[in-house]
Coordinates of N, CA and C in Angstrom, one line a residue:
Chain A
E1 N 120.7 105.1 119.8 CA 119.4 105.6 119.9 C 118.5 104.8 119.0
A2 N 117.4 104.2 119.5 CA 116.4 103.5 118.7 C 115.8 104.4 117.7
Q3 N 115.8 104.0 116.4 CA 115.2 104.9 115.4 C 114.9 104.2 114.1
V4 N 114.0 104.9 113.4 CA 113.7 104.5 112.0 C 114.2 105.7 111.1
T5 N 115.1 105.4 110.2 CA 115.7 106.5 109.4 C 115.2 106.3 107.9
Q6 N 114.7 107.4 107.4 CA 114.3 107.4 106.0 C 115.1 108.5 105.2
N7 N 115.4 108.1 104.0 CA 116.1 109.1 103.1 C 115.6 108.9 101.7
P8 N 115.4 110.0 100.9 CA 115.6 111.4 101.4 C 114.4 111.9 102.1
R9 N 114.5 113.0 102.8 CA 113.4 113.5 103.6 C 112.6 114.4 102.6
Y10 N 113.2 115.0 101.6 CA 112.5 115.8 100.7 C 113.0 115.5 99.3
L11 N 112.1 115.3 98.3 CA 112.6 115.1 96.9 C 111.6 115.6 96.0
I12 N 112.1 116.4 95.0 CA 111.2 116.8 93.8 C 111.8 116.1 92.6
T13 N 111.0 115.4 91.9 CA 111.5 114.6 90.7 C 110.5 114.8 89.6
V14 N 110.8 114.2 88.5 CA 109.9 114.3 87.3 C 109.3 113.0 87.0
T15 N 108.2 113.0 86.3 CA 107.5 111.8 85.9 C 108.4 110.8 85.1
G16 N 108.4 109.6 85.6 CA 109.1 108.5 84.9 C 110.5 108.3 85.4
K17 N 111.0 109.1 86.2 CA 112.4 109.0 86.7 C 112.5 108.1 87.9
K18 N 113.0 106.9 87.8 CA 113.0 105.9 88.9 C 113.6 106.5 90.2
L19 N 113.0 106.2 91.3 CA 113.6 106.6 92.5 C 113.4 105.6 93.6
T20 N 114.2 105.7 94.6 CA 114.2 104.8 95.8 C 114.2 105.6 97.1
V21 N 113.3 105.3 98.0 CA 113.3 105.9 99.3 C 113.8 104.8 100.2
T22 N 114.8 105.1 100.9 CA 115.4 104.0 101.8 C 114.8 104.1 103.2
C23 N 114.8 103.0 103.9 CA 114.3 102.9 105.3 C 115.1 102.0 106.0
S24 N 115.6 102.4 107.2 CA 116.5 101.5 108.0 C 116.1 101.6 109.4
Q25 N 116.0 100.5 110.1 CA 115.7 100.5 111.6 C 116.8 99.7 112.3
N26 N 117.0 100.2 113.6 CA 118.1 99.6 114.4 C 117.6 98.9 115.6
M27 N 116.3 98.5 115.6 CA 115.6 97.9 116.7 C 115.4 96.4 116.6
N28 N 115.9 95.8 115.5 CA 115.8 94.4 115.3 C 114.3 94.0 115.1
H29 N 113.5 94.9 114.6 CA 112.1 94.6 114.4 C 111.9 93.7 113.2
E30 N 110.9 92.7 113.4 CA 110.6 91.8 112.3 C 109.7 92.5 111.3
Y31 N 108.8 93.3 111.7 CA 107.8 93.9 110.9 C 108.2 95.3 110.4
M32 N 108.0 95.5 109.1 CA 108.2 96.9 108.6 C 107.1 97.2 107.6
S33 N 106.8 98.4 107.4 CA 105.7 98.8 106.5 C 105.9 100.2 106.0
W34 N 105.3 100.4 104.8 CA 105.3 101.8 104.2 C 103.9 102.3 104.1
Y35 N 103.7 103.5 104.5 CA 102.4 104.2 104.4 C 102.6 105.5 103.6
R36 N 101.5 105.9 103.0 CA 101.5 107.2 102.4 C 100.4 108.0 103.1
Q37 N 100.7 109.3 103.3 CA 99.7 110.2 104.0 C 99.3 111.3 103.0
D38 N 98.0 111.4 102.8 CA 97.4 112.4 101.9 C 96.3 113.1 102.7
P39 N 96.1 114.4 102.4 CA 95.1 115.2 103.2 C 93.7 114.5 103.1
G40 N 93.1 114.3 104.2 CA 91.7 113.7 104.2 C 91.7 112.2 104.0
L41 N 92.8 111.6 103.8 CA 92.8 110.1 103.5 C 93.6 109.3 104.6
G42 N 94.2 110.0 105.5 CA 94.9 109.3 106.6 C 96.1 108.6 106.1
L43 N 96.5 107.6 106.8 CA 97.7 106.8 106.5 C 97.2 105.5 105.8
R44 N 97.6 105.4 104.6 CA 97.2 104.2 103.8 C 98.5 103.3 103.6
Q45 N 98.3 102.1 103.8 CA 99.4 101.1 103.7 C 99.7 100.8 102.3
I46 N 101.0 100.8 102.0 CA 101.4 100.5 100.6 C 101.9 99.1 100.5
Y47 N 102.9 98.7 101.3 CA 103.4 97.4 101.4 C 103.8 97.1 102.8
Y48 N 103.9 95.9 103.2 CA 104.4 95.5 104.5 C 105.3 94.3 104.4
S49 N 106.0 94.0 105.4 CA 106.9 92.9 105.4 C 106.9 92.3 106.9
M50 N 106.6 91.0 106.9 CA 106.6 90.4 108.3 C 108.0 89.9 108.7
N51 N 108.9 89.7 107.7 CA 110.2 89.3 108.0 C 111.1 89.3 106.7
V52 N 112.3 89.0 106.9 CA 113.2 89.0 105.7 C 112.6 88.1 104.6
E53 N 112.7 88.6 103.4 CA 112.2 87.9 102.2 C 110.7 87.7 102.2
V54 N 109.9 88.3 103.1 CA 108.5 88.1 103.2 C 107.8 89.5 103.0
T55 N 107.2 89.8 101.9 CA 106.6 91.1 101.7 C 105.2 90.8 101.1
D56 N 104.3 91.8 101.4 CA 102.9 91.6 100.9 C 102.3 93.0 100.6
K57 N 101.3 93.0 99.7 CA 100.7 94.3 99.3 C 99.8 94.8 100.5
G58 N 99.8 96.1 100.6 CA 98.8 96.7 101.5 C 97.6 97.2 100.7
D59 N 97.0 98.3 101.0 CA 95.8 98.8 100.3 C 96.1 99.6 99.1
V60 N 97.2 100.2 98.9 CA 97.5 101.0 97.7 C 98.9 100.7 97.1
P61 N 99.1 99.4 96.6 CA 100.4 99.0 96.2 C 100.8 99.4 94.7
E62 N 99.8 99.9 94.0 CA 100.0 100.1 92.5 C 101.1 101.2 92.3
G63 N 102.1 100.9 91.5 CA 103.1 101.8 91.2 C 104.3 101.8 92.1
Y64 N 104.3 100.9 93.1 CA 105.4 100.7 94.1 C 105.9 99.3 94.1
K65 N 107.2 99.2 94.5 CA 107.8 97.9 94.7 C 108.6 98.0 96.0
V66 N 108.8 96.9 96.7 CA 109.6 96.9 97.9 C 110.5 95.6 97.8
S67 N 111.5 95.6 98.7 CA 112.3 94.4 98.9 C 112.7 94.4 100.4
R68 N 112.9 93.1 100.9 CA 113.4 93.0 102.3 C 114.5 91.9 102.3
K69 N 115.7 92.3 101.9 CA 116.8 91.4 101.8 C 117.5 91.3 103.1
E70 N 117.4 92.3 104.0 CA 118.0 92.3 105.3 C 116.9 92.8 106.3
K71 N 117.1 92.4 107.5 CA 116.1 92.7 108.5 C 115.9 94.2 108.7
R72 N 117.0 94.9 108.7 CA 117.0 96.3 109.0 C 116.5 97.2 107.9
N73 N 116.5 96.8 106.7 CA 116.3 97.7 105.6 C 115.0 97.3 104.8
F74 N 114.2 98.3 104.4 CA 113.0 98.1 103.6 C 112.8 99.2 102.7
P75 N 113.5 99.2 101.5 CA 113.4 100.3 100.6 C 112.1 100.3 99.8
L76 N 111.6 101.5 99.5 CA 110.4 101.7 98.7 C 110.9 102.2 97.3
I77 N 110.5 101.5 96.2 CA 110.9 101.8 94.9 C 109.8 102.3 94.0
L78 N 110.0 103.4 93.4 CA 109.0 103.9 92.4 C 109.6 103.8 91.1
E79 N 109.3 102.8 90.3 CA 109.9 102.5 89.0 C 109.7 103.6 88.0
S80 N 108.5 104.1 88.0 CA 108.1 105.2 87.0 C 107.1 106.1 87.7
P81 N 107.7 107.0 88.5 CA 106.8 107.9 89.3 C 105.8 108.7 88.4
S82 N 104.6 108.9 89.0 CA 103.6 109.7 88.3 C 103.1 110.8 89.3
P83 N 102.6 111.9 88.8 CA 102.1 113.0 89.8 C 101.2 112.5 90.9
N84 N 100.4 111.4 90.7 CA 99.5 111.0 91.7 C 100.2 110.3 92.9
Q85 N 101.5 110.1 92.7 CA 102.4 109.6 93.8 C 103.0 110.7 94.6
T86 N 102.7 111.9 94.3 CA 103.1 113.0 95.2 C 102.4 112.9 96.5
S87 N 103.2 112.8 97.6 CA 102.6 112.5 98.9 C 103.7 112.5 99.9
L88 N 103.3 112.4 101.2 CA 104.2 112.2 102.3 C 104.3 110.7 102.7
Y89 N 105.5 110.2 102.7 CA 105.6 108.7 102.9 C 106.3 108.5 104.2
F90 N 105.7 107.5 105.0 CA 106.3 107.1 106.2 C 106.6 105.6 106.2
C91 N 107.8 105.3 106.7 CA 108.2 104.0 107.0 C 108.0 103.7 108.4
A92 N 107.6 102.5 108.8 CA 107.4 102.2 110.2 C 107.9 100.7 110.5
S93 N 108.3 100.5 111.7 CA 108.7 99.2 112.1 C 108.2 98.8 113.5
G94 N 108.1 97.5 113.8 CA 107.6 97.1 115.1 C 107.7 95.6 115.2
N95 N 107.2 95.1 116.4 CA 107.1 93.7 116.5 C 105.6 93.3 116.7
T96 N 105.2 93.1 118.0 CA 103.9 92.7 118.2 C 103.0 93.8 118.9
G97 N 103.5 95.0 118.8 CA 102.8 96.1 119.4 C 103.1 97.4 118.7
E98 N 103.7 98.4 119.5 CA 103.9 99.7 119.0 C 104.7 99.8 117.7
L99 N 104.2 100.6 116.8 CA 104.9 100.9 115.5 C 105.7 102.1 115.7
F100 N 106.9 102.1 115.3 CA 107.8 103.3 115.3 C 107.9 103.8 113.9
F101 N 107.6 105.1 113.8 CA 107.7 105.7 112.4 C 108.9 106.5 112.2
G102 N 109.4 106.5 110.9 CA 110.4 107.4 110.5 C 109.9 108.8 110.5
E103 N 110.7 109.8 110.1 CA 110.3 111.2 110.1 C 109.5 111.6 108.9
G104 N 109.5 110.7 107.9 CA 108.7 111.0 106.7 C 109.5 111.5 105.6
S105 N 109.1 111.2 104.4 CA 109.7 111.6 103.1 C 108.7 112.3 102.3
R106 N 108.9 113.6 102.0 CA 107.9 114.3 101.2 C 108.4 114.3 99.8
L107 N 107.6 113.6 98.9 CA 107.9 113.4 97.5 C 107.0 114.2 96.7
T108 N 107.6 115.0 95.7 CA 106.8 115.7 94.7 C 107.2 115.2 93.3
V109 N 106.2 114.8 92.6 CA 106.5 114.3 91.2 C 105.8 115.3 90.2
L110 N 106.7 115.9 89.4 CA 106.2 116.9 88.5 C 105.8 116.3 87.1
Chain B
G1 N 89.6 93.2 102.9 CA 90.5 93.5 103.9 C 90.0 94.3 105.1
E2 N 90.8 94.5 106.1 CA 90.4 95.3 107.2 C 90.1 96.8 106.8
N3 N 89.0 97.3 107.4 CA 88.6 98.7 107.2 C 88.4 99.3 108.5
V4 N 88.9 100.5 108.7 CA 88.8 101.2 110.0 C 88.1 102.6 109.7
E5 N 87.0 102.8 110.3 CA 86.3 104.1 110.1 C 86.5 104.9 111.4
Q6 N 86.7 106.2 111.2 CA 87.0 107.1 112.3 C 86.1 108.4 112.2
H7 N 85.6 108.8 113.3 CA 84.7 110.0 113.4 C 84.9 110.7 114.7
P8 N 84.8 112.0 114.7 CA 84.6 112.9 113.5 C 85.9 113.2 112.8
S9 N 85.9 113.8 111.7 CA 87.1 114.1 111.0 C 87.8 115.4 111.6
T10 N 87.0 116.3 112.1 CA 87.5 117.4 112.9 C 86.7 117.6 114.1
L11 N 87.4 118.1 115.2 CA 86.7 118.3 116.5 C 87.3 119.5 117.1
S12 N 86.5 120.4 117.5 CA 87.0 121.7 118.2 C 86.3 121.7 119.6
V13 N 87.2 121.9 120.6 CA 86.7 121.9 122.0 C 87.3 123.1 122.7
Q14 N 86.7 123.5 123.8 CA 87.3 124.6 124.6 C 88.2 123.9 125.6
E15 N 89.3 124.6 125.9 CA 90.3 124.1 126.9 C 89.5 123.7 128.2
G16 N 89.9 122.5 128.7 CA 89.2 122.0 129.9 C 88.1 121.1 129.6
D17 N 87.5 121.1 128.4 CA 86.4 120.2 128.1 C 87.0 118.8 127.7
S18 N 86.1 117.9 127.5 CA 86.5 116.5 127.1 C 86.3 116.4 125.6
A19 N 87.1 115.5 125.1 CA 87.0 115.2 123.6 C 86.9 113.6 123.5
V20 N 86.1 113.2 122.6 CA 85.9 111.8 122.3 C 86.0 111.5 120.8
I21 N 86.8 110.6 120.4 CA 86.9 110.2 119.0 C 86.5 108.7 118.9
K22 N 85.8 108.3 117.9 CA 85.3 107.0 117.8 C 85.7 106.3 116.6
C23 N 86.0 105.0 116.7 CA 86.4 104.2 115.5 C 85.7 102.9 115.5
T24 N 85.4 102.4 114.3 CA 84.9 101.0 114.1 C 85.8 100.3 113.2
Y25 N 85.8 99.0 113.3 CA 86.7 98.1 112.5 C 85.9 97.0 111.9
S26 N 86.4 96.3 110.9 CA 85.6 95.3 110.2 C 86.1 93.9 110.5
D27 N 87.4 93.7 110.7 CA 88.0 92.4 110.9 C 87.8 91.9 112.3
S28 N 87.0 90.8 112.4 CA 86.7 90.3 113.8 C 87.9 89.6 114.4
A29 N 89.0 89.4 113.6 CA 90.2 88.8 114.1 C 91.2 89.9 114.7
S30 N 90.8 91.2 114.5 CA 91.7 92.2 115.0 C 91.7 92.1 116.5
N31 N 93.0 92.2 117.1 CA 93.1 92.1 118.5 C 94.0 93.1 119.2
Y32 N 94.4 94.1 118.4 CA 95.2 95.2 119.0 C 94.8 96.5 118.4
F33 N 94.6 97.5 119.3 CA 93.9 98.8 118.8 C 94.7 100.0 119.5
P34 N 95.7 100.5 118.7 CA 96.4 101.6 119.2 C 95.9 103.0 118.7
W35 N 96.3 104.0 119.4 CA 95.9 105.4 119.0 C 97.3 106.2 118.9
Y36 N 97.4 106.9 117.8 CA 98.5 107.7 117.5 C 98.2 109.2 117.4
K37 N 99.1 110.0 117.9 CA 99.0 111.4 117.8 C 100.0 112.0 116.9
Q38 N 99.6 112.8 115.9 CA 100.6 113.4 115.0 C 100.5 114.9 115.1
E39 N 101.5 115.5 115.7 CA 101.6 117.0 115.7 C 102.0 117.5 114.3
L40 N 101.7 118.8 114.1 CA 102.0 119.4 112.8 C 103.4 119.2 112.4
G41 N 103.6 118.6 111.2 CA 105.0 118.5 110.7 C 105.8 117.3 111.3
K42 N 105.2 116.5 112.1 CA 105.9 115.5 112.8 C 105.4 114.1 112.5
R43 N 106.1 113.1 112.9 CA 105.6 111.7 112.7 C 104.6 111.3 113.7
P44 N 103.7 110.3 113.3 CA 102.8 109.8 114.3 C 103.5 109.1 115.5
Q45 N 103.0 109.3 116.7 CA 103.5 108.6 117.8 C 102.4 108.0 118.7
L46 N 102.7 106.8 119.2 CA 101.7 106.1 120.0 C 101.5 106.8 121.3
I47 N 100.2 107.0 121.6 CA 99.8 107.6 122.9 C 99.1 106.6 123.9
I48 N 98.4 105.6 123.4 CA 97.8 104.6 124.2 C 97.4 103.5 123.3
D49 N 97.3 102.3 123.8 CA 96.8 101.1 123.1 C 96.0 100.2 124.0
I50 N 95.2 99.3 123.3 CA 94.4 98.4 124.1 C 94.4 97.1 123.3
R51 N 94.4 96.0 124.0 CA 94.3 94.7 123.4 C 92.9 94.1 123.7
S52 N 92.6 93.1 122.9 CA 91.2 92.6 122.9 C 90.7 92.0 124.1
N53 N 91.6 91.6 125.0 CA 91.2 91.0 126.3 C 90.9 92.0 127.4
V54 N 90.9 93.3 127.0 CA 90.7 94.4 128.0 C 89.6 95.3 127.4
G55 N 88.7 95.8 128.3 CA 87.7 96.6 127.9 C 88.0 98.1 128.0
E56 N 88.9 98.5 128.9 CA 89.2 99.9 129.1 C 90.6 100.0 129.6
K57 N 91.2 101.1 129.2 CA 92.6 101.4 129.7 C 92.8 102.9 129.9
K58 N 93.4 103.3 131.0 CA 93.6 104.7 131.2 C 95.0 105.1 131.5
D59 N 95.4 106.3 131.0 CA 96.7 106.8 131.3 C 96.6 108.3 131.5
Q60 N 96.5 108.7 132.7 CA 96.4 110.1 133.1 C 95.1 110.6 132.5
R61 N 95.2 111.6 131.6 CA 94.0 112.2 131.0 C 93.4 111.5 129.8
I62 N 94.1 110.5 129.4 CA 93.5 109.8 128.2 C 93.1 108.4 128.6
A63 N 92.1 107.9 127.9 CA 91.5 106.6 128.1 C 91.0 106.0 126.8
V64 N 91.0 104.7 126.7 CA 90.5 104.1 125.5 C 89.5 103.0 126.0
T65 N 88.4 102.9 125.3 CA 87.4 101.8 125.6 C 87.3 100.9 124.3
L66 N 87.0 99.7 124.6 CA 86.9 98.7 123.5 C 85.6 97.9 123.7
N67 N 84.8 97.8 122.6 CA 83.6 96.9 122.6 C 83.8 96.0 121.5
K68 N 84.3 94.8 121.8 CA 84.6 93.8 120.7 C 83.4 93.3 120.0
T69 N 82.3 93.2 120.7 CA 81.0 92.7 120.1 C 80.6 93.7 119.0
A70 N 80.6 94.9 119.3 CA 80.2 96.0 118.4 C 81.3 96.4 117.4
K71 N 82.5 95.9 117.6 CA 83.7 96.2 116.8 C 83.9 97.7 116.8
H72 N 84.0 98.3 118.0 CA 84.0 99.7 118.2 C 85.0 100.0 119.3
F73 N 85.8 101.1 119.1 CA 86.7 101.6 120.2 C 86.8 103.1 120.2
S74 N 87.0 103.7 121.3 CA 87.0 105.1 121.4 C 88.2 105.6 122.2
L75 N 88.5 106.9 121.9 CA 89.6 107.6 122.7 C 88.9 108.7 123.4
H76 N 89.2 108.8 124.7 CA 88.6 109.9 125.5 C 89.8 110.7 126.1
I77 N 89.7 112.0 125.9 CA 90.7 112.9 126.5 C 89.9 113.9 127.4
T78 N 90.3 113.9 128.7 CA 89.7 114.8 129.6 C 90.6 116.0 129.9
E79 N 89.9 117.0 130.4 CA 90.6 118.3 130.7 C 91.6 118.7 129.6
T80 N 91.1 118.9 128.4 CA 91.9 119.1 127.3 C 92.7 120.4 127.4
Q81 N 93.9 120.4 126.8 CA 94.9 121.5 126.9 C 95.3 121.9 125.5
P82 N 95.7 123.1 125.3 CA 96.1 123.5 123.9 C 97.1 122.6 123.3
E83 N 98.0 122.0 124.1 CA 99.0 121.1 123.5 C 98.4 119.7 123.1
D84 N 97.1 119.5 123.3 CA 96.5 118.3 122.8 C 96.1 118.5 121.4
S85 N 96.1 119.7 120.9 CA 95.8 120.0 119.5 C 96.7 119.2 118.5
A86 N 96.1 118.4 117.7 CA 96.9 117.5 116.8 C 95.9 116.7 116.0
V87 N 96.5 115.8 115.1 CA 95.7 114.9 114.4 C 95.8 113.5 115.1
Y88 N 94.7 112.9 115.4 CA 94.7 111.6 116.1 C 94.3 110.5 115.2
F89 N 95.0 109.4 115.2 CA 94.6 108.3 114.3 C 94.4 107.1 115.2
C90 N 93.3 106.4 114.9 CA 93.1 105.1 115.5 C 93.6 104.0 114.5
A91 N 93.8 102.8 115.0 CA 94.3 101.8 114.1 C 93.8 100.4 114.7
A92 N 93.8 99.4 113.8 CA 93.5 98.1 114.2 C 94.4 97.1 113.5
S93 N 94.8 96.1 114.2 CA 95.6 95.1 113.7 C 94.9 94.3 112.6
A94 N 95.7 93.9 111.6 CA 95.0 93.2 110.4 C 95.9 92.1 109.9
R95 N 95.3 91.3 109.1 CA 96.0 90.2 108.4 C 96.7 89.3 109.4
G96 N 96.1 89.1 110.6 CA 96.6 88.1 111.5 C 97.8 88.5 112.3
S97 N 98.2 89.8 112.3 CA 99.4 90.2 113.0 C 99.2 91.5 113.8
Q98 N 99.6 91.5 115.0 CA 99.4 92.6 115.9 C 100.3 93.8 115.3
G99 N 101.4 93.4 114.7 CA 102.3 94.5 114.2 C 101.8 95.2 112.9
N100 N 100.8 94.5 112.2 CA 100.4 95.1 110.9 C 99.1 95.9 111.1
L101 N 99.2 97.2 111.0 CA 98.2 98.1 111.4 C 97.5 98.8 110.2
I102 N 96.2 98.9 110.3 CA 95.4 99.6 109.3 C 94.9 100.8 110.1
F103 N 95.0 102.0 109.5 CA 94.7 103.2 110.2 C 93.3 103.8 109.7
G104 N 92.7 104.5 110.6 CA 91.6 105.4 110.2 C 92.1 106.6 109.6
K105 N 91.2 107.5 109.1 CA 91.5 108.6 108.3 C 92.0 109.8 109.2
G106 N 91.8 109.7 110.5 CA 92.3 110.8 111.3 C 91.3 111.7 111.8
T107 N 91.5 112.3 113.0 CA 90.6 113.4 113.5 C 91.5 114.6 113.9
K108 N 91.2 115.7 113.3 CA 92.0 116.9 113.7 C 91.3 117.6 114.9
L109 N 92.0 117.5 116.0 CA 91.5 118.1 117.3 C 92.1 119.5 117.5
S110 N 91.2 120.4 117.7 CA 91.7 121.8 118.0 C 91.1 122.1 119.4
V111 N 92.0 122.5 120.3 CA 91.7 122.9 121.6 C 91.9 124.4 121.8
K112 N 90.8 125.1 122.0 CA 90.9 126.6 122.0 C 91.1 127.1 123.5
P113 N 92.1 128.0 123.6 CA 92.4 128.4 125.0 C 91.3 129.3 125.5

């Protein structure tokens, strides 16, 4: 089954404790991206990747890192999480059209 | 960078009425304009899209129109049903790639039975 898989789906953590949200797709998509969704602000792009070893900042990259060492994986790293990073995070992948989203990861930073 | 404005932020209609959501974009190089529907607690899913060489596209009760000159595109839902209630996002391609999408802030559509 074609899918984008994110883990964890839910996480409560504390300020400053490094965490990684994994994202994996099995559709051989070149493009992958991370978005955060906050009430009233829609889907804001954090980072995106056009292909392996090619990543670039989106609109809200501060406090986040990414890597794209393999085509299928695009982890989102929060080196020192802060409460303003409490949000719902979506990973997405695609080629030249439709984006496929993961189920989302709800992160709470206390 | 690309900016996508979406209006209205909330829309309430009676079942059977039509609903229209409008978006504008800033990047004249944008050439792909999809619409996503997000039901409560679920992921966004594509419902219809249009590319810049087309002015209008229909799929049953939903249609999208594009005016490239005005940098404006719209979603039209006819004969609305309660199951159309959701948040709708427009998006535009950015940074030279059809796959790289910038989203509007969303419209919460409520269809009253």
